[in-house]
Amino acid sequence: LGVGEVGYLITGVKDVRQSKVGDTVSYTVEIENDGALPITKSSITDTLVNDLTDGSNPAITLFDNCGDSLDTGDTCTIEYNYVVPEMAGPLSNTVTATYLFGSDIASDTSSHEVGLFTPSVSLDKKVSDGNGGFNDGPAQILQGDAVNYRISVSNTSSANTPTLSCTVTDNTLSIDPNNTDGDGDPSTIDVMLAPGGSTNITANSGALNNPGNVVNVASVSCSPAGFVNVVNDSDTVTVRVKRRESTITVTKTGDNYTKVGDDVAYTITIANGGGSDSDLTLDSIVDNLVGDLTDGTHPAITSSDCPVAPATLNIGNSCT
């Protein structure tokens, strides 16, 4: 007399021998009495979720025909779920069914092992350095010029991870101008990457005509084949577009009227902000009435906060 083989399998995932931390694995246990006489249930236990005997375990989703006894040739099915905890893997467990025939024991066990994988992806975005290479930026170009970018995507998953199906997106660049993935969107491109695999995507900004900072963000979102889980990464590069000509604004004001022999008070304001996109080096300050005011020592000067040449007048600053 004996309990027949305990059928033990995983359902609910495409690859029945793979899963990962945090996913729910669904198990099905089938018990068959292949003996000649009826048998009475004693215990059914599982090394992961413990007691399955009476169907009260909260992990159980189906408890079919698993009463107190099994007639010859009858089967009993138990289905239950288990969330994979933080662990190195693989995930192993064993179910044991024990039945009685009088004082005799009929028992069988079955085990299953699930390989655990760790999906991950890395994206690195760089900008051309002007010398044939790429760096993390920030980069500076002149108004109307273009710049090249390189987006590198790497599958950094564990070796047993299914191939990643990834979508790479850029907020400003046309990274798929030839519509290679058929989605009609030039700002996204779909790629498939096996563990350890990588791909490089290059794109040109086109002419950048608006002075200021241009912030490019590239992102990638991936799912392992057969799984709904998502892993992602992103990276940002900044390019500063500078005006081709730096300018300063000089404003001179003075008394409205006076007479011979009186002093006239003048105020000269020099500003680096009239459209300039770079710091300026002060070279000279010359007035046609009193001459050189550059170093602040002229006896006509009553006050000055202008830096002594050669000194820097920063973007947006002014002196009087």
Short mmCIF file of C-alpha atoms in Angstrom, two decimals:
data_model
loop_
_atom_site.label_atom_id
_atom_site.label_comp_id
_atom_site.label_asym_id
_atom_site.label_seq_id
_atom_site.Cartn_x
_atom_site.Cartn_y
_atom_site.Cartn_z
CA LEU A 1 0.00 0.00 0.00
CA GLY A 2 1.27 3.47 -0.69
CA VAL A 3 0.53 6.98 -1.76
CA GLY A 4 1.34 7.38 -5.43
CA GLU A 5 3.85 9.88 -6.71
CA VAL A 6 3.16 13.41 -5.50
CA GLY A 7 3.04 15.57 -8.62
CA TYR A 8 4.69 18.94 -7.95
CA LEU A 9 5.00 21.81 -10.42
CA ILE A 10 5.01 25.58 -10.84
CA THR A 11 2.34 27.46 -12.75
CA GLY A 12 1.81 31.13 -13.52
CA VAL A 13 5.17 31.99 -15.08
CA LYS A 14 6.41 31.32 -18.57
CA ASP A 15 9.64 29.63 -17.52
CA VAL A 16 8.58 27.24 -14.78
CA ARG A 17 12.05 27.07 -13.31
CA GLN A 18 12.80 30.77 -13.00
CA SER A 19 11.59 33.60 -10.81
CA LYS A 20 13.03 36.44 -8.75
CA VAL A 21 12.87 38.07 -5.34
CA GLY A 22 9.50 39.72 -4.71
CA ASP A 23 7.56 37.69 -7.29
CA THR A 24 4.73 35.34 -6.44
CA VAL A 25 5.34 31.69 -7.37
CA SER A 26 2.26 29.46 -7.73
CA TYR A 27 2.58 25.79 -6.85
CA THR A 28 0.30 22.82 -7.63
CA VAL A 29 0.52 19.59 -5.61
CA GLU A 30 -1.31 16.48 -6.81
CA ILE A 31 -1.63 13.40 -4.60
CA GLU A 32 -2.82 10.11 -6.09
CA ASN A 33 -3.72 6.86 -4.31
CA ASP A 34 -2.30 4.25 -6.67
CA GLY A 35 -2.69 1.51 -4.07
CA ALA A 36 -5.35 -1.21 -3.88
CA LEU A 37 -7.26 0.07 -0.83
CA PRO A 38 -8.59 3.40 0.52
CA ILE A 39 -6.22 5.44 2.70
CA THR A 40 -6.78 8.05 5.46
CA LYS A 41 -5.01 11.40 5.50
CA SER A 42 -2.54 12.00 8.31
CA SER A 43 -0.58 15.10 7.22
CA ILE A 44 0.47 17.15 4.19
CA THR A 45 3.31 19.59 4.75
CA ASP A 46 5.43 21.89 2.62
CA THR A 47 8.86 23.22 3.62
CA LEU A 48 7.99 26.75 2.45
CA VAL A 49 4.41 27.32 3.63
CA ASN A 50 4.21 24.58 6.31
CA ASP A 51 0.92 22.75 7.01
CA LEU A 52 -1.38 22.01 4.06
CA THR A 53 -3.39 19.27 5.76
CA ASP A 54 -6.81 20.82 6.34
CA GLY A 55 -6.86 23.69 3.82
CA SER A 56 -6.75 26.43 6.45
CA ASN A 57 -3.32 27.71 5.41
CA PRO A 58 -3.86 31.26 4.01
CA ALA A 59 -1.43 30.56 1.17
CA ILE A 60 -3.80 27.93 -0.29
CA THR A 61 -5.84 29.06 -3.30
CA LEU A 62 -7.40 25.65 -4.17
CA PHE A 63 -8.11 22.62 -1.96
CA ASP A 64 -9.79 20.15 -4.31
CA ASN A 65 -10.98 16.73 -3.16
CA CYS A 66 -8.50 16.73 -0.30
CA GLY A 67 -10.83 15.28 2.31
CA ASP A 68 -9.94 12.86 5.07
CA SER A 69 -9.49 9.88 2.76
CA LEU A 70 -8.60 8.89 -0.78
CA ASP A 71 -10.15 5.89 -2.52
CA THR A 72 -7.98 3.80 -4.74
CA GLY A 73 -7.24 5.63 -8.00
CA ASP A 74 -8.51 8.97 -6.67
CA THR A 75 -6.48 12.21 -6.71
CA CYS A 76 -6.31 15.29 -4.50
CA THR A 77 -5.08 18.71 -5.68
CA ILE A 78 -3.76 21.64 -3.63
CA GLU A 79 -2.69 24.96 -5.14
CA TYR A 80 -0.96 27.71 -3.19
CA ASN A 81 1.18 30.83 -3.62
CA TYR A 82 4.52 31.86 -2.18
CA VAL A 83 6.25 35.25 -2.41
CA VAL A 84 9.99 34.84 -3.00
CA PRO A 85 11.87 36.48 -0.08
CA GLU A 86 15.26 38.17 -0.12
CA MET A 87 17.63 35.29 -0.66
CA ALA A 88 20.56 34.20 -2.77
CA GLY A 89 18.66 31.30 -4.34
CA PRO A 90 17.86 28.89 -5.76
CA LEU A 91 14.45 28.49 -4.14
CA SER A 92 13.94 24.87 -3.09
CA ASN A 93 11.09 23.19 -1.27
CA THR A 94 9.65 19.74 -0.60
CA VAL A 95 6.09 18.57 -0.02
CA THR A 96 5.40 15.47 2.07
CA ALA A 97 2.07 13.64 2.11
CA THR A 98 1.44 10.98 4.78
CA TYR A 99 -1.61 8.71 4.78
CA LEU A 100 -2.59 5.73 6.97
CA PHE A 101 -3.99 2.29 6.28
CA GLY A 102 -4.78 0.87 9.65
CA SER A 103 -1.51 0.99 11.52
CA ASP A 104 0.54 1.14 8.34
CA ILE A 105 1.95 4.41 6.91
CA ALA A 106 1.84 5.37 3.25
CA SER A 107 4.04 8.43 2.46
CA ASP A 108 5.66 10.14 -0.48
CA THR A 109 7.61 13.36 -1.11
CA SER A 110 8.32 15.57 -4.10
CA SER A 111 10.70 18.51 -4.45
CA HIS A 112 11.09 21.43 -6.80
CA GLU A 113 13.82 24.00 -7.37
CA VAL A 114 13.36 27.48 -8.85
CA GLY A 115 16.37 29.38 -10.14
CA LEU A 116 16.28 32.98 -8.95
CA PHE A 117 17.56 35.70 -11.24
CA THR A 118 18.27 39.40 -10.66
CA PRO A 119 17.36 41.71 -13.54
CA SER A 120 19.06 45.10 -13.79
CA VAL A 121 19.99 47.62 -16.46
CA SER A 122 22.38 50.56 -16.66
CA LEU A 123 22.17 53.63 -18.91
CA ASP A 124 25.03 56.08 -19.41
CA LYS A 125 24.61 59.23 -21.50
CA LYS A 126 27.60 61.26 -22.66
CA VAL A 127 28.25 64.27 -24.88
CA SER A 128 31.02 64.74 -27.44
CA ASP A 129 34.14 66.46 -26.17
CA GLY A 130 35.05 67.91 -29.57
CA ASN A 131 38.09 65.65 -29.90
CA GLY A 132 36.41 62.46 -31.03
CA GLY A 133 35.56 61.27 -27.52
CA PHE A 134 32.65 61.60 -25.13
CA ASN A 135 32.33 62.74 -21.52
CA ASP A 136 29.67 63.39 -18.90
CA GLY A 137 29.52 67.14 -19.59
CA PRO A 138 28.54 69.81 -19.10
CA ALA A 139 29.62 70.86 -22.57
CA GLN A 140 29.73 74.33 -24.10
CA ILE A 141 29.00 75.17 -27.72
CA LEU A 142 28.33 78.37 -29.65
CA GLN A 143 24.86 79.40 -30.73
CA GLY A 144 23.85 77.63 -33.97
CA ASP A 145 26.28 74.74 -33.54
CA ALA A 146 25.32 71.09 -32.98
CA VAL A 147 26.62 68.45 -30.58
CA ASN A 148 26.72 64.65 -30.65
CA TYR A 149 25.49 62.40 -27.86
CA ARG A 150 26.11 58.74 -27.08
CA ILE A 151 23.65 56.66 -25.04
CA SER A 152 25.07 53.36 -23.75
CA VAL A 153 22.67 50.72 -22.41
CA SER A 154 24.01 47.63 -20.63
CA ASN A 155 22.22 44.54 -19.32
CA THR A 156 23.78 44.14 -15.88
CA SER A 157 21.48 41.28 -14.83
CA SER A 158 22.59 37.97 -13.35
CA ALA A 159 23.68 35.44 -15.96
CA ASN A 160 20.50 33.32 -15.62
CA THR A 161 18.16 36.25 -16.33
CA PRO A 162 15.95 35.99 -19.43
CA THR A 163 16.71 38.43 -22.23
CA LEU A 164 15.65 41.99 -21.44
CA SER A 165 13.21 43.74 -23.73
CA CYS A 166 14.04 47.44 -23.39
CA THR A 167 12.69 50.77 -24.58
CA VAL A 168 15.15 53.67 -24.65
CA THR A 169 13.64 57.17 -24.58
CA ASP A 170 15.18 60.63 -24.94
CA ASN A 171 13.34 63.83 -24.06
CA THR A 172 14.81 65.94 -26.89
CA LEU A 173 16.84 63.80 -29.30
CA SER A 174 15.83 61.83 -32.36
CA ILE A 175 17.46 58.52 -31.40
CA ASP A 176 15.56 56.39 -33.95
CA PRO A 177 15.13 58.61 -37.05
CA ASN A 178 14.84 55.58 -39.34
CA ASN A 179 12.01 54.01 -37.30
CA THR A 180 13.91 50.75 -36.86
CA ASP A 181 11.48 49.51 -34.20
CA GLY A 182 8.35 50.37 -36.19
CA ASP A 183 6.67 52.44 -33.49
CA GLY A 184 6.77 55.67 -35.50
CA ASP A 185 8.34 57.59 -32.62
CA PRO A 186 11.86 58.93 -33.34
CA SER A 187 12.45 59.72 -29.65
CA THR A 188 12.24 56.03 -28.61
CA ILE A 189 13.94 52.85 -29.76
CA ASP A 190 13.36 49.22 -28.70
CA VAL A 191 16.33 46.91 -28.10
CA MET A 192 16.81 43.33 -26.88
CA LEU A 193 19.74 42.63 -24.55
CA ALA A 194 21.00 39.32 -23.19
CA PRO A 195 22.78 39.33 -19.80
CA GLY A 196 26.13 41.07 -20.21
CA GLY A 197 25.07 42.58 -23.53
CA SER A 198 25.16 46.27 -24.38
CA THR A 199 24.36 48.68 -27.17
CA ASN A 200 25.39 52.22 -28.10
CA ILE A 201 22.98 54.75 -29.59
CA THR A 202 24.38 57.93 -31.13
CA ALA A 203 22.39 61.02 -32.02
CA ASN A 204 23.00 64.59 -33.12
CA SER A 205 21.26 67.53 -31.50
CA GLY A 206 20.95 69.54 -34.69
CA ALA A 207 21.55 73.29 -34.57
CA LEU A 208 20.97 74.71 -31.07
CA ASN A 209 19.91 78.30 -31.52
CA ASN A 210 18.58 79.31 -28.11
CA PRO A 211 21.26 80.47 -25.66
CA GLY A 212 21.21 78.86 -22.23
CA ASN A 213 21.27 75.36 -20.79
CA VAL A 214 19.94 72.44 -22.81
CA VAL A 215 19.24 69.48 -20.52
CA ASN A 216 18.95 66.08 -22.21
CA VAL A 217 17.48 63.17 -20.26
CA ALA A 218 17.70 59.62 -21.59
CA SER A 219 15.93 56.75 -19.86
CA VAL A 220 15.54 53.00 -20.34
CA SER A 221 12.78 50.67 -19.18
CA CYS A 222 13.16 46.88 -19.47
CA SER A 223 11.27 43.68 -18.70
CA PRO A 224 12.69 40.13 -18.69
CA ALA A 225 11.15 37.95 -21.40
CA GLY A 226 8.01 36.32 -20.01
CA PHE A 227 7.82 38.56 -16.95
CA VAL A 228 5.94 41.79 -16.26
CA ASN A 229 8.54 43.17 -13.86
CA VAL A 230 10.22 46.44 -14.88
CA VAL A 231 13.78 47.65 -14.26
CA ASN A 232 14.93 51.08 -15.38
CA ASP A 233 17.67 53.68 -15.32
CA SER A 234 18.28 57.21 -16.61
CA ASP A 235 21.06 59.74 -17.10
CA THR A 236 21.24 63.48 -17.79
CA VAL A 237 23.69 65.61 -19.76
CA THR A 238 23.77 69.42 -19.85
CA VAL A 239 24.99 71.50 -22.78
CA ARG A 240 25.40 75.26 -22.43
CA VAL A 241 24.71 77.18 -25.62
CA LYS A 242 26.70 80.44 -25.63
CA ARG A 243 25.98 83.47 -27.73
CA ARG A 244 28.52 83.99 -30.48
CA GLU A 245 29.16 87.59 -29.39
CA SER A 246 29.57 88.72 -25.81
CA THR A 247 28.30 92.24 -25.11
CA ILE A 248 28.42 94.74 -22.29
CA THR A 249 26.15 97.66 -21.53
CA VAL A 250 27.63 101.03 -20.52
CA THR A 251 25.25 103.64 -19.11
CA LYS A 252 26.40 107.17 -18.25
CA THR A 253 24.25 109.71 -16.43
CA GLY A 254 25.04 113.19 -15.10
CA ASP A 255 23.64 116.47 -13.77
CA ASN A 256 20.96 118.06 -15.94
CA TYR A 257 22.44 121.58 -15.85
CA THR A 258 25.37 123.50 -14.35
CA LYS A 259 27.51 126.61 -14.96
CA VAL A 260 31.10 127.41 -15.62
CA GLY A 261 33.36 126.57 -12.71
CA ASP A 262 30.99 124.07 -11.03
CA ASP A 263 31.56 120.34 -10.70
CA VAL A 264 29.41 117.96 -12.72
CA ALA A 265 28.66 114.57 -11.12
CA TYR A 266 28.65 111.60 -13.50
CA THR A 267 27.69 107.98 -12.85
CA ILE A 268 28.94 105.25 -15.15
CA THR A 269 27.44 101.75 -14.89
CA ILE A 270 29.06 98.83 -16.72
CA ALA A 271 26.93 95.66 -16.89
CA ASN A 272 27.70 92.17 -18.14
CA GLY A 273 24.14 91.14 -18.84
CA GLY A 274 23.07 92.63 -22.09
CA GLY A 275 22.81 89.26 -23.77
CA SER A 276 26.25 88.01 -22.78
CA ASP A 277 26.68 84.33 -21.95
CA SER A 278 30.21 84.40 -20.60
CA ASP A 279 32.32 86.12 -18.00
CA LEU A 280 34.18 89.13 -19.38
CA THR A 281 37.65 90.39 -18.60
CA LEU A 282 37.74 94.13 -17.92
CA ASP A 283 40.32 95.71 -20.19
CA SER A 284 39.88 99.47 -20.01
CA ILE A 285 37.51 102.26 -18.95
CA VAL A 286 38.13 105.58 -20.71
CA ASP A 287 36.12 108.81 -20.49
CA ASN A 288 36.61 111.49 -23.16
CA LEU A 289 36.50 114.29 -20.55
CA VAL A 290 38.74 112.98 -17.77
CA GLY A 291 40.64 110.17 -19.46
CA ASP A 292 41.64 106.77 -18.02
CA LEU A 293 39.38 105.43 -15.20
CA THR A 294 40.56 101.83 -15.48
CA ASP A 295 42.50 101.35 -12.23
CA GLY A 296 40.27 103.48 -9.99
CA THR A 297 43.07 105.91 -9.04
CA HIS A 298 42.01 108.90 -11.16
CA PRO A 299 41.54 111.92 -8.85
CA ALA A 300 38.14 112.69 -10.39
CA ILE A 301 36.72 109.35 -9.16
CA THR A 302 34.68 109.78 -5.97
CA SER A 303 33.77 106.07 -5.62
CA SER A 304 34.12 102.87 -7.64
CA ASP A 305 33.32 99.19 -7.17
CA CYS A 306 34.62 98.21 -10.60
CA PRO A 307 37.37 95.56 -10.47
CA VAL A 308 40.86 96.70 -11.37
CA ALA A 309 41.91 95.48 -14.82
CA PRO A 310 42.64 92.81 -15.73
CA ALA A 311 39.76 91.42 -13.68
CA THR A 312 36.58 89.48 -14.37
CA LEU A 313 33.10 90.91 -14.61
CA ASN A 314 30.91 87.85 -14.15
CA ILE A 315 27.72 87.06 -16.04
CA GLY A 316 24.86 89.20 -14.77
CA ASN A 317 27.06 91.45 -12.65
CA SER A 318 27.64 95.18 -12.96
CA CYS A 319 29.90 97.80 -11.44
CA THR A 320 29.59 101.58 -10.96
#
